[in-house]
CSV table of C-alpha atoms in Angstrom, one decimal:
chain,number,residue,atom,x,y,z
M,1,UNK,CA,-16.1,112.1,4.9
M,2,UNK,CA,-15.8,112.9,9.0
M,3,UNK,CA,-12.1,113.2,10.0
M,4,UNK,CA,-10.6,114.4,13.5
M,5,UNK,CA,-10.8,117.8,11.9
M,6,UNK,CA,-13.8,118.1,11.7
M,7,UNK,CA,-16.8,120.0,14.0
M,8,UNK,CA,-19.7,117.9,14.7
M,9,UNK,CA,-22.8,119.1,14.8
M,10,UNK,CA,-24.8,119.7,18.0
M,11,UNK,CA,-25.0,116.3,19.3
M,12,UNK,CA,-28.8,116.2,20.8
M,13,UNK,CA,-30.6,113.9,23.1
M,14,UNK,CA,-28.5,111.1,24.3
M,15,UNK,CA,-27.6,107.5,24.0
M,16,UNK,CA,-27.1,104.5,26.2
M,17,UNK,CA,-24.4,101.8,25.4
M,18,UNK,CA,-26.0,98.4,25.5
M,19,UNK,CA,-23.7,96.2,27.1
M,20,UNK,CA,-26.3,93.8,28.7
M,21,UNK,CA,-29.6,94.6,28.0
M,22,UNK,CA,-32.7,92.0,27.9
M,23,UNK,CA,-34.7,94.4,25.0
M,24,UNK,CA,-31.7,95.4,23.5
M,25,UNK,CA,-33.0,98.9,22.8
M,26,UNK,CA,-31.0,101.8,23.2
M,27,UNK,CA,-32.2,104.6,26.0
M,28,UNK,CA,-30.6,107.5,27.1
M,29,UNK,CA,-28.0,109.4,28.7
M,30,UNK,CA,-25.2,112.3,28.4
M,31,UNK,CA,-23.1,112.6,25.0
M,32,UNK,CA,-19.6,111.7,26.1
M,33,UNK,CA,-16.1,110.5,24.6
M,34,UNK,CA,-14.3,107.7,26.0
M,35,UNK,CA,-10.6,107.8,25.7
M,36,UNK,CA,-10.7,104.3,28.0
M,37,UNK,CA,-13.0,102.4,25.8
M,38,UNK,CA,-13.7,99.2,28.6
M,39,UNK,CA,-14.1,101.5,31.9
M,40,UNK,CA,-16.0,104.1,29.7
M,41,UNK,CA,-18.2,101.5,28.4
M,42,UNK,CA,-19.3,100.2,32.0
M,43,UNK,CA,-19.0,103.6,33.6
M,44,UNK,CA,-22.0,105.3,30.8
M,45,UNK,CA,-23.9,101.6,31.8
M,46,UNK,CA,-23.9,102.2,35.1
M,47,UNK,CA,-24.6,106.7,35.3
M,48,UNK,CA,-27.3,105.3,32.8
M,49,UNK,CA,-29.3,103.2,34.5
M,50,UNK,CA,-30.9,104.7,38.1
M,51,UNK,CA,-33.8,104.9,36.5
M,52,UNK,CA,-34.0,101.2,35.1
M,53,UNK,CA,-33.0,100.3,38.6
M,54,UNK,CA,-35.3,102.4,40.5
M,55,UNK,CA,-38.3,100.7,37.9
M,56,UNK,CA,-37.1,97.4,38.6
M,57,UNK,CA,-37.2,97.5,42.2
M,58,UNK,CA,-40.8,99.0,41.8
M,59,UNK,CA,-41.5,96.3,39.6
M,60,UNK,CA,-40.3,93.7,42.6
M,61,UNK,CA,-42.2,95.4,45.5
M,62,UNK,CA,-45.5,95.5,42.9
M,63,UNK,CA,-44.7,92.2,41.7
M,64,UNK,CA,-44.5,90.4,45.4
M,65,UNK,CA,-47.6,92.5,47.4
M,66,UNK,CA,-49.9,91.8,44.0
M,67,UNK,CA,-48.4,88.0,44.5
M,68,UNK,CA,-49.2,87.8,48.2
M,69,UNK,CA,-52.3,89.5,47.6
M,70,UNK,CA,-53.7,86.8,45.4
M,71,UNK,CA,-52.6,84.4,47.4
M,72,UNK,CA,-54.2,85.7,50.1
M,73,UNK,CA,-57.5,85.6,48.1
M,74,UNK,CA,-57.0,81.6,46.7
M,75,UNK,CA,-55.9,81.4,50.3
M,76,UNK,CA,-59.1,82.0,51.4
M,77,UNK,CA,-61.3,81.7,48.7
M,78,UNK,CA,-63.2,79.2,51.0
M,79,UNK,CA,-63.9,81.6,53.5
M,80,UNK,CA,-66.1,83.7,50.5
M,81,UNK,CA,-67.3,80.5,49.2
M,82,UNK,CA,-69.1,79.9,53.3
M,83,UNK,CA,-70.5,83.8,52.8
M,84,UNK,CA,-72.5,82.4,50.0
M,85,UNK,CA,-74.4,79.6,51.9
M,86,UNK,CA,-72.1,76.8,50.9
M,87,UNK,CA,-71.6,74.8,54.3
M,88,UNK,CA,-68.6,72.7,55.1
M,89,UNK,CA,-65.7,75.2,55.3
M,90,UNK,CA,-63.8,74.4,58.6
M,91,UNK,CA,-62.3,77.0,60.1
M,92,UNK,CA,-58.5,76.4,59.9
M,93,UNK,CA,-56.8,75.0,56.6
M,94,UNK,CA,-53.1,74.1,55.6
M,95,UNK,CA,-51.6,76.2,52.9
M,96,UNK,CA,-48.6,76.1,50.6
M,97,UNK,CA,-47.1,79.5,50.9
M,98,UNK,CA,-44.6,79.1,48.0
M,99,UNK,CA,-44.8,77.8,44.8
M,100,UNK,CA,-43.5,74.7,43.4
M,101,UNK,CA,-41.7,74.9,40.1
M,102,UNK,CA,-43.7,73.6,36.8
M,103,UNK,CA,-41.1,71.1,36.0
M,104,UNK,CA,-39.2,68.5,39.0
M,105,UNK,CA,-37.1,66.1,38.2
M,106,UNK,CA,-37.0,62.5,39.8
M,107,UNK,CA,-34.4,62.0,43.2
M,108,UNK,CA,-33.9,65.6,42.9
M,109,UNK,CA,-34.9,67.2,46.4
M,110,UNK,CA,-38.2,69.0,46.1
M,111,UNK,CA,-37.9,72.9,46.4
M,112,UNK,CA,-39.7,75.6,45.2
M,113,UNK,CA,-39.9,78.1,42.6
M,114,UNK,CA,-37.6,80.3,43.9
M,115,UNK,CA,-35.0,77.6,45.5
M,116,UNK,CA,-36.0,78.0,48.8
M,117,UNK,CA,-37.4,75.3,51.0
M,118,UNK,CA,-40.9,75.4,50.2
M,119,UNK,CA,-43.2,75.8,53.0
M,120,UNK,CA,-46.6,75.0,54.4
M,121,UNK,CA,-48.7,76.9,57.0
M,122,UNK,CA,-51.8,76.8,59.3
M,123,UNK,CA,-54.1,79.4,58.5
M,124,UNK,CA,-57.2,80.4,60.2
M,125,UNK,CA,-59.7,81.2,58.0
M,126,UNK,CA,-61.7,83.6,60.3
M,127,UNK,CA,-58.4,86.0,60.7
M,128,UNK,CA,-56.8,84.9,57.2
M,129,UNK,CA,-53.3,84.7,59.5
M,130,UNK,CA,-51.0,81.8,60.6
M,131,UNK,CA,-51.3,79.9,63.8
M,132,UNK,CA,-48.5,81.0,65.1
M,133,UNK,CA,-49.2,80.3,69.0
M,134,UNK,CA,-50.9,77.4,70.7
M,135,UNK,CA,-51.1,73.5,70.7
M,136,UNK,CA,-52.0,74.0,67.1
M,137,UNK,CA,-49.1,75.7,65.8
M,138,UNK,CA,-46.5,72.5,66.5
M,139,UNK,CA,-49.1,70.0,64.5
M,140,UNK,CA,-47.1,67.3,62.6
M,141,UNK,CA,-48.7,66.9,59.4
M,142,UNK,CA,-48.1,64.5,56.3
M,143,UNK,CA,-47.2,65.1,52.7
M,144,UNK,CA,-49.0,63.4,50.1
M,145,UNK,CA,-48.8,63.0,46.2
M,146,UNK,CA,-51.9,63.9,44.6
M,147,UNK,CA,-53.3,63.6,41.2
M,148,UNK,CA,-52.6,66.2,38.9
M,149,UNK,CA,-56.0,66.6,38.0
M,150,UNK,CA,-57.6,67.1,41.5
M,151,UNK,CA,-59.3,70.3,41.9
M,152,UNK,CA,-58.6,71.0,38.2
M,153,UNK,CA,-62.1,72.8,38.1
M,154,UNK,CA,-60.7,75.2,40.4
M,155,UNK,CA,-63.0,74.0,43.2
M,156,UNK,CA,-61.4,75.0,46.6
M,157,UNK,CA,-64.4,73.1,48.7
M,158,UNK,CA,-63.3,69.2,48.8
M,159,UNK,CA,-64.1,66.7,52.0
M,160,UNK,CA,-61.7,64.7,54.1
M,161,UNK,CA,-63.2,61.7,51.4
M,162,UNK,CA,-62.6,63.4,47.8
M,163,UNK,CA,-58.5,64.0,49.4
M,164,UNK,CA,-58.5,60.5,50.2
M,165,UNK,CA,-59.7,59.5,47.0
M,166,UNK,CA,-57.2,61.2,45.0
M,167,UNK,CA,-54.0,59.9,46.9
M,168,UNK,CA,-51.6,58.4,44.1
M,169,UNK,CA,-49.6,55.2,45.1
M,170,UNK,CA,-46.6,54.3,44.0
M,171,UNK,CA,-46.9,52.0,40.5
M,172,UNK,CA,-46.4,48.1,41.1
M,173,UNK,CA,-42.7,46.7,41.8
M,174,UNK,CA,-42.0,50.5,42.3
M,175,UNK,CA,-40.7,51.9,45.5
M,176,UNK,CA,-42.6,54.6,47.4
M,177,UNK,CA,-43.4,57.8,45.2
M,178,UNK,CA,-42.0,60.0,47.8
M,179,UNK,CA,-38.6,59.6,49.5
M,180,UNK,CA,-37.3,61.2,51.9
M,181,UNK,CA,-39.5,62.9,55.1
M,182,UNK,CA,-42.8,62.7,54.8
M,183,UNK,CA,-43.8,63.6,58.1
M,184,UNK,CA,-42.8,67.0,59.1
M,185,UNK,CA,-43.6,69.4,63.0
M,186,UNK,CA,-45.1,72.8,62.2
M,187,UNK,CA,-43.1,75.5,64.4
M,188,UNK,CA,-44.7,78.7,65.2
M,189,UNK,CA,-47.3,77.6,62.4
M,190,UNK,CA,-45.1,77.1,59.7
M,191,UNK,CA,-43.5,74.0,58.2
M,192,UNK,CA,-40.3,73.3,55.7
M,193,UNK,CA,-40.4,70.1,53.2
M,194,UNK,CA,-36.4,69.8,53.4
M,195,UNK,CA,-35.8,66.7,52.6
M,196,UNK,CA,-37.9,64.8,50.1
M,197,UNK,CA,-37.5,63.6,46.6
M,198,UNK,CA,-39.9,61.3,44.0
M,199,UNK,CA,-38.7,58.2,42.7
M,200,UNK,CA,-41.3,58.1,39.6
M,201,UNK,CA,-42.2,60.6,36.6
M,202,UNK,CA,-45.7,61.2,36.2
M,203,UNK,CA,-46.1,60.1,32.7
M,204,UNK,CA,-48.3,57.5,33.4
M,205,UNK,CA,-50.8,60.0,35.1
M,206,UNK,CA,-53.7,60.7,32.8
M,207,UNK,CA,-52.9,64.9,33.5
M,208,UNK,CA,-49.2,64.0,33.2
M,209,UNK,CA,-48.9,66.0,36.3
M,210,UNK,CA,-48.3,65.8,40.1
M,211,UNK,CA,-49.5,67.9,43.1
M,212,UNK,CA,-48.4,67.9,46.2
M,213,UNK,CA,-51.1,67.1,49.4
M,214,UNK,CA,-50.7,67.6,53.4
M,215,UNK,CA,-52.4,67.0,55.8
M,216,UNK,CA,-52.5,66.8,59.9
M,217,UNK,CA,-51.4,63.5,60.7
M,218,UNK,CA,-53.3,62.7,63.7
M,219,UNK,CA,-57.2,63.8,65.0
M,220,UNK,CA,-57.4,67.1,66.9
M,221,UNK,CA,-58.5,66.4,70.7
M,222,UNK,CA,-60.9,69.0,70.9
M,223,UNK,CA,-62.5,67.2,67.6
M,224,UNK,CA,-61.9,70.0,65.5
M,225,UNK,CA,-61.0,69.8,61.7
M,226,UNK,CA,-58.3,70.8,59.7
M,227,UNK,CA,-58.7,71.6,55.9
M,228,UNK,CA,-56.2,69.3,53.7
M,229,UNK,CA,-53.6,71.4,51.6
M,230,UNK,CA,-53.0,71.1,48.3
M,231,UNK,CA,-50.1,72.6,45.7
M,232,UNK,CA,-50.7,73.6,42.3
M,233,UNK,CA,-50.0,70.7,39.4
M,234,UNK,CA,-46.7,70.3,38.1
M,235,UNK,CA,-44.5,67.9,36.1
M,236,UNK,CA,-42.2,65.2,37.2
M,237,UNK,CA,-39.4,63.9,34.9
M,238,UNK,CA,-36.7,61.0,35.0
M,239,UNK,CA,-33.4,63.0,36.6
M,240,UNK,CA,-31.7,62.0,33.2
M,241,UNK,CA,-33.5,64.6,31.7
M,242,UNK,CA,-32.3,67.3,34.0
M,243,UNK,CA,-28.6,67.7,32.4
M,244,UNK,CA,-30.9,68.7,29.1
M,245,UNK,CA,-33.3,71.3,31.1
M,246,UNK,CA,-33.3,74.4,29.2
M,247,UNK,CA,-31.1,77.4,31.2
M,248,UNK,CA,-33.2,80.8,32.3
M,249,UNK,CA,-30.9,82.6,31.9
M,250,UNK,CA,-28.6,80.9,29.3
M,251,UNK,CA,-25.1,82.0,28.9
M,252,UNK,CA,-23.0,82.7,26.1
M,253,UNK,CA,-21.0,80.1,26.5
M,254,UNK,CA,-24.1,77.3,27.2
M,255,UNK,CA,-24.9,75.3,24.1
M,256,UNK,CA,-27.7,76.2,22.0
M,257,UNK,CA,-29.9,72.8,23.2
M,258,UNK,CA,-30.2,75.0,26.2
M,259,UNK,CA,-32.1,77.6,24.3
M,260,UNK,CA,-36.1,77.1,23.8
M,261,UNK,CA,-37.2,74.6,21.4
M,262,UNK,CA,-33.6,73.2,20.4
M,263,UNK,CA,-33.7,70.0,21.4
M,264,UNK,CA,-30.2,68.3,22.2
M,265,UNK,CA,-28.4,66.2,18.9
M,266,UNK,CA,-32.1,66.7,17.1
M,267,UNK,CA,-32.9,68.7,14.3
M,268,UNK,CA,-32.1,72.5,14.8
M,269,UNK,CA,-28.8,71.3,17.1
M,270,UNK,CA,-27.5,69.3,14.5
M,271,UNK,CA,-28.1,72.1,11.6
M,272,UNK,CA,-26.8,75.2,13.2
M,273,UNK,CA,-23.6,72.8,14.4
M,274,UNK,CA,-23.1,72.1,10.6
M,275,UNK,CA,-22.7,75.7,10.0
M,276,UNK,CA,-20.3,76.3,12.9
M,277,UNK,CA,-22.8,77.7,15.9
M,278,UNK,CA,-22.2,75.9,19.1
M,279,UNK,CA,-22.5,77.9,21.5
M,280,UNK,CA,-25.3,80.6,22.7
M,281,UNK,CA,-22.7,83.8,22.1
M,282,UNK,CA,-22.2,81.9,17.8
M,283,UNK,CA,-26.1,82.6,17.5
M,284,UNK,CA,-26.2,85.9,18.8
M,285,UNK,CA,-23.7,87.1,17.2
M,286,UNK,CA,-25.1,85.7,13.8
M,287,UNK,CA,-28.5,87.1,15.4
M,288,UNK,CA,-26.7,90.5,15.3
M,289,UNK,CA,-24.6,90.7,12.5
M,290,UNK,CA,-26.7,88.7,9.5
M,291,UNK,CA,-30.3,87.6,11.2
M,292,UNK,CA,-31.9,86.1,7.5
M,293,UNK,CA,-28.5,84.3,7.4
M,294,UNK,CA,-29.4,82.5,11.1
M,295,UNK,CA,-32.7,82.1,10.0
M,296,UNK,CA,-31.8,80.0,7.1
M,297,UNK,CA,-29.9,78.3,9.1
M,298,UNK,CA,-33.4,76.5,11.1
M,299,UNK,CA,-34.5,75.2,7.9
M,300,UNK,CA,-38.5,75.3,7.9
M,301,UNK,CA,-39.0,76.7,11.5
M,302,UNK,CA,-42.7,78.3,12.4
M,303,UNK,CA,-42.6,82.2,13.1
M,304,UNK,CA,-43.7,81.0,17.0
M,305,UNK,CA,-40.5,78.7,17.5
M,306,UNK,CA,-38.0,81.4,16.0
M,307,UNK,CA,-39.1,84.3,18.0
M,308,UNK,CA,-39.5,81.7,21.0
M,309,UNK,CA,-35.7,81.0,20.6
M,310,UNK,CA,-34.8,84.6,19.7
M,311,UNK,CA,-36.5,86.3,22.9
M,312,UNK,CA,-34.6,83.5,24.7
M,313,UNK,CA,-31.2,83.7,23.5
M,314,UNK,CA,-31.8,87.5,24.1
M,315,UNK,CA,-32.1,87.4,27.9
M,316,UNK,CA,-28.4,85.8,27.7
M,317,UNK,CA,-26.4,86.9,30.5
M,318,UNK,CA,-23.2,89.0,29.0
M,319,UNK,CA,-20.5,87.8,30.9
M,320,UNK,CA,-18.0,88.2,28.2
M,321,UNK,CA,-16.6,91.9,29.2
M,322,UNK,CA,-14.1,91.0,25.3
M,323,UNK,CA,-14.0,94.5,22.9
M,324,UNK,CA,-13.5,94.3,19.1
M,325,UNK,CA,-12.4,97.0,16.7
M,326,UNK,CA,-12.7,97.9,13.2
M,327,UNK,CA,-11.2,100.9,11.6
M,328,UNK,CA,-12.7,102.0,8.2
M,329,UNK,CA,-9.7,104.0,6.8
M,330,UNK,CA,-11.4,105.5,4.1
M,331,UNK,CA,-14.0,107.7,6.4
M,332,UNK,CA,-11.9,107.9,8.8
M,333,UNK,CA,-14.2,106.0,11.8
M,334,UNK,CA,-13.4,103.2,14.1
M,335,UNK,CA,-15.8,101.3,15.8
M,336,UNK,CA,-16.1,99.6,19.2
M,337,UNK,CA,-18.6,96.1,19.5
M,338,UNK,CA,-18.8,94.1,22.6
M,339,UNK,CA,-18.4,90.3,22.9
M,340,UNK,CA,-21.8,89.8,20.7
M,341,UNK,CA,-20.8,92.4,18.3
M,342,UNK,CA,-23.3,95.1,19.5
M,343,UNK,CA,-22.1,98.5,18.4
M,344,UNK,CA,-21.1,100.3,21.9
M,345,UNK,CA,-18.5,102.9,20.7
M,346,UNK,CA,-17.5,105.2,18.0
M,347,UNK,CA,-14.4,106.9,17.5
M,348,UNK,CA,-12.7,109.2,14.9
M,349,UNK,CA,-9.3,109.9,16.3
M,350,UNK,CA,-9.1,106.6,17.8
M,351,UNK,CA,-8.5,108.5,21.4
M,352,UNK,CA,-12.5,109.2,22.0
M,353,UNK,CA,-15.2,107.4,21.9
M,354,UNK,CA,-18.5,108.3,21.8
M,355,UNK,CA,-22.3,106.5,22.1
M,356,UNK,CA,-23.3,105.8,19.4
M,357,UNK,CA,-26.7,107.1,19.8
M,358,UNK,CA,-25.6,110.6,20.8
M,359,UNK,CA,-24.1,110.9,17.0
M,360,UNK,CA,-25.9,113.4,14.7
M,361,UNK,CA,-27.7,112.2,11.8
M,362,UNK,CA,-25.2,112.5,9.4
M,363,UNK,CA,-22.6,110.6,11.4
M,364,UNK,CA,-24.9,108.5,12.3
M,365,UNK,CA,-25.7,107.2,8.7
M,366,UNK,CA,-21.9,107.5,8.3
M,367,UNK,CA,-21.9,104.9,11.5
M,368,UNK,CA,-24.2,102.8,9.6
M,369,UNK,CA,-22.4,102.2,6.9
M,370,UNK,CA,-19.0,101.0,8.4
M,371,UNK,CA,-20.9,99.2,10.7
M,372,UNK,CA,-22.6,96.9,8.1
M,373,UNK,CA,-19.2,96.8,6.4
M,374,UNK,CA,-17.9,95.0,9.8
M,375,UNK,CA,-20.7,93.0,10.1
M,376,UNK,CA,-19.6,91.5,6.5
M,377,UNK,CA,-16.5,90.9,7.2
M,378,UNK,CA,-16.7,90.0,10.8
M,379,UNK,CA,-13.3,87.9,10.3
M,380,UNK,CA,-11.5,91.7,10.0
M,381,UNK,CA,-12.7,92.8,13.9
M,382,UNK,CA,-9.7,92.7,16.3
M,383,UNK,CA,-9.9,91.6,19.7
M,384,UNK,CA,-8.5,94.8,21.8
M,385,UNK,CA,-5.8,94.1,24.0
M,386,UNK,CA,-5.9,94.4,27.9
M,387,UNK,CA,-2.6,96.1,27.9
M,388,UNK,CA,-3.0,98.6,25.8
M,389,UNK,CA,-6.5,99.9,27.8
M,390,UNK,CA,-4.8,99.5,31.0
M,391,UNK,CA,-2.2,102.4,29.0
M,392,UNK,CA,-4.9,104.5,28.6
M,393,UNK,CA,-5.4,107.7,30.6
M,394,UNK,CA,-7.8,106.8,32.8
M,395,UNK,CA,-8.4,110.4,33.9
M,396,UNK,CA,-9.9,111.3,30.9
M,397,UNK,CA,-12.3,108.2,30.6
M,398,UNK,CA,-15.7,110.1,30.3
M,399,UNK,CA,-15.1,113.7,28.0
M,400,UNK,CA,-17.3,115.6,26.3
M,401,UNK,CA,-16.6,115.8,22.9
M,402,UNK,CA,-15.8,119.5,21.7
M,403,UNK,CA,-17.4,121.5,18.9
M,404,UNK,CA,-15.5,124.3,17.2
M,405,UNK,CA,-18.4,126.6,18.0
M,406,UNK,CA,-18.9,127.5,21.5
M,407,UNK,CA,-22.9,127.1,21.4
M,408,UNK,CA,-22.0,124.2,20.4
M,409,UNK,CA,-20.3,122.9,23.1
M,410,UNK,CA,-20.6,119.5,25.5
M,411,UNK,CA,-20.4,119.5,29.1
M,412,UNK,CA,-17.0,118.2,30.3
M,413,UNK,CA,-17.3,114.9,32.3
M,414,UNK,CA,-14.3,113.7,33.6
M,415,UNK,CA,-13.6,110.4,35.6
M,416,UNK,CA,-14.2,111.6,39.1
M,417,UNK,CA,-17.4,113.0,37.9
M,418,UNK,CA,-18.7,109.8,36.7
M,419,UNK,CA,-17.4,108.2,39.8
M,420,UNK,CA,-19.9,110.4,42.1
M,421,UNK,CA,-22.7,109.9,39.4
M,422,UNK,CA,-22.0,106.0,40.3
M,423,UNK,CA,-21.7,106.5,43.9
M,424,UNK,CA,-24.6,108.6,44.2
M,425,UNK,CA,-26.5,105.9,42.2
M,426,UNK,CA,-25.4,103.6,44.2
M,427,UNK,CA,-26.5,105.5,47.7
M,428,UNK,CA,-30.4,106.2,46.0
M,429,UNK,CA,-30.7,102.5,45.5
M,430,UNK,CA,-29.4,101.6,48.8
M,431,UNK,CA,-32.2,103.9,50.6
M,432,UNK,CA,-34.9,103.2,48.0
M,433,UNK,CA,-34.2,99.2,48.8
M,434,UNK,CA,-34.4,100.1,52.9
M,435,UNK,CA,-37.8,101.8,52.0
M,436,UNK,CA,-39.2,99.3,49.2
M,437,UNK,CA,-38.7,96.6,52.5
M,438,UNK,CA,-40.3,98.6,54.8
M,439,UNK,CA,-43.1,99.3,52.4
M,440,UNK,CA,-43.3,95.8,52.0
M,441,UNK,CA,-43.3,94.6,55.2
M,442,UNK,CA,-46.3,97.3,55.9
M,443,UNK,CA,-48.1,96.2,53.6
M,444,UNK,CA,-47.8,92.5,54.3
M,445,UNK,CA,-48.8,93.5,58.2
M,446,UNK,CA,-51.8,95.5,56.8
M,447,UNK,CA,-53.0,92.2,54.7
M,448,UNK,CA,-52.7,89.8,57.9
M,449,UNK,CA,-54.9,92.7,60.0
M,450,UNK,CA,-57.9,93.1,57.5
């Protein structure tokens, strides 16, 4: 049994409480106690993560140059495909610089990937950079549709006939395919699609899909041409599909038919209702507290489609900042779960909490057991009550449990400690964002020079 009274043992390594975490996995930071269980909670979060930050941004910056970079090379993949003795490339070509999502829905304006307007520019081939001065860089161009399948081989060499050839028109007694304004003036080289929409799916496309062509709308004077451009494919639906498109992220308080492969008032919807899961936060807490249980609940599911919905649910944004309690009188342990029921705190005075990770093994198996006992009886966790944290002593949110033998002693970490751990945090990211931009933009200027 662990009381109060009792010494722990040197608590090694460290543990990270999980209040939002996309792997949910557990990494690591300083043993403390938390005699404010909310602002404890957050405060160990946030000392916690610099280095997940600092990776993520790294990720980003690697993520966008590699992203340019390949576009750069599909950009002018043409240009390579001339160096090998194949004739016809012309020496300036329109280009999508943005993607377009995989999935648009019908009168919905047209955007890309990332919400922004998406954008088209004039390249010249010979110095892979945009137009950006000159007669040439205020052309008006036209947007197209295009069937799906054009270019599927992944041919970038076509002629003015082969585009022209693969124009889609609208379907008969069906008004224009695009809406909107199809005709749009380059500035400085670069053009925005603001305002255009389709009226039609493309279900009735053998590819199912759409892309989306331009093209200069009037001759050059000087006689010179101008390679077409041309989006990747993509799917169009009817707009009264778009209330039912799946959430990235979902929410805990979305319905499940926003999760992967639950299709709205069809078969997995209407089972897990029957059993009282609505809502993306009922699943993951089942998820959490009794998986096989959850996984009944789907009926004959493939492995594929459960882990599909699992990993999806998973990336769920915790918005839901709720704590629950449960006390197990008989050792002597109360623990702290967040909105989902993820263990985040452990306490055996009910004054200081601790990560759970940070416990020795033999609390930790203690841990274990009233934690499974909760999870049984999940009816028995109480809701902790605003009032009473705003009561606690906020001074002593982050403190280092002590040991009865001095070796084996914690460092102290108060509140205002914490505070410049955050703030410090907060001042690396800052700079590390200034130079990750600057980075960037050097590199991006290096690409447009070779």
């Amino acid at each position: 049994m662990v009381s109060k009274k009792q010494s722990p043992q040197k608590h090694q390594g460290s543990g990270k409480v999980p209040i939002q975490k996309e792997n949910w996995s557990h990494g690591d930071t300083k043993h403390a106690s938390i005699s404010c269980p909310r602002n404890a909670v957050n405060a160990l979060w946030m000392s916690d993560h610099a280095s997940y930050w600092e990776n993520f941004l790294r990720k980003v910056v690697r993520e966008v140059v590699e992203q340019k970079i390949l576009g750069k090379a599909h950009l002018f993949q043409r240009k390579r495909v001339n160096e090998a003795g194949i004739s016809g490339v012309k020496p300036l070509k329109l280009c999508f610089i943005n993607k377009l999502p995989d999935t648009i829905f019908t009168r919905s304006n047209i955007i890309a990937e990332d919400e922004t307007p998406l954008q088209i520019a004039l390249i010249d081939v010979g110095s892979e950079s945009v137009v950006s001065d000159g007669p040439l860089s205020s052309l008006k161009i036209e947007i197209y549709v295009l069937d799906g399948d054009f270019g599927s081989c992944g041919s970038e060499d076509w002629n003015e006939d082969e585009f022209n050839s693969n124009i889609l028109r609208e379907r008969d007694g069906k008004e224009p395919l695009l809406i909107g304004e199809r005709i749009i003036t380059l500035k400085n080289g670069v053009g925005c699609i603001t305002k255009l929409a389709f009226s039609d799916n493309s279900r009735w496309q053998r590819s199912r899909r759409f892309r989306i062509g331009v093209r200069v709308l009037q001759p050059i004077s000087n006689g010179e041409k101008i390679q077409e451009g041309r989006s990747e494919p993509f799917v169009v639906k009817d707009n009264r599909g778009e209330p039912y498109k799946k959430h990235y992220p979902p929410y805990l308080n979305d319905d499940i038919w926003r999760l992967k492969n639950i299709a709205k008032e069809r078969k997995f919807h209407n089972q897990l209702s029957l059993h009282g899961i609505h809502k993306v936060k009922d699943l993951l807490r089942l998820y959490i507290t009794n998986e096989p249980s959850l996984y009944e609940m789907f009926g004959n599911i493939s492995r594929k489609s459960w882990l599909a919905i699992t990993e999806h649910a998973k990336t769920c944004v915790i918005d839901d900042y709720k704590l629950y309690s449960y006390h197990s009188e008989e050792l002597q342990i109360g623990l702290l779960f967040n909105s989902i029921y993820i263990l985040v705190g452990v306490t055996f005075d009910w004054q200081n909490y601790y990560s759970p990770d940070t416990l020795p093994p033999k609390e930790k198996h203690l841990v274990e057991i009233v934690k499974q006992r909760a999870y049984r009886n999940v009816n028995n966790l109480k809701l902790i009550d605003d009032t009473k944290l705003n009561c606690l002593n906020l001074a002593a949110c982050l403190k280092a449990r002590q040991s009865d033998t001095p070796d084996q002693g914690l460092q102290h970490i108060n509140i205002s400690t914490a505070q410049g751990i955050c703030n410090g945090i907060i001042f690396l990211l800052f700079h590390y964002l200034l130079y990750c931009i600057i980075h960037l933009l050097t590199c991006f200027v290096h690409i447009n020079q070779q």
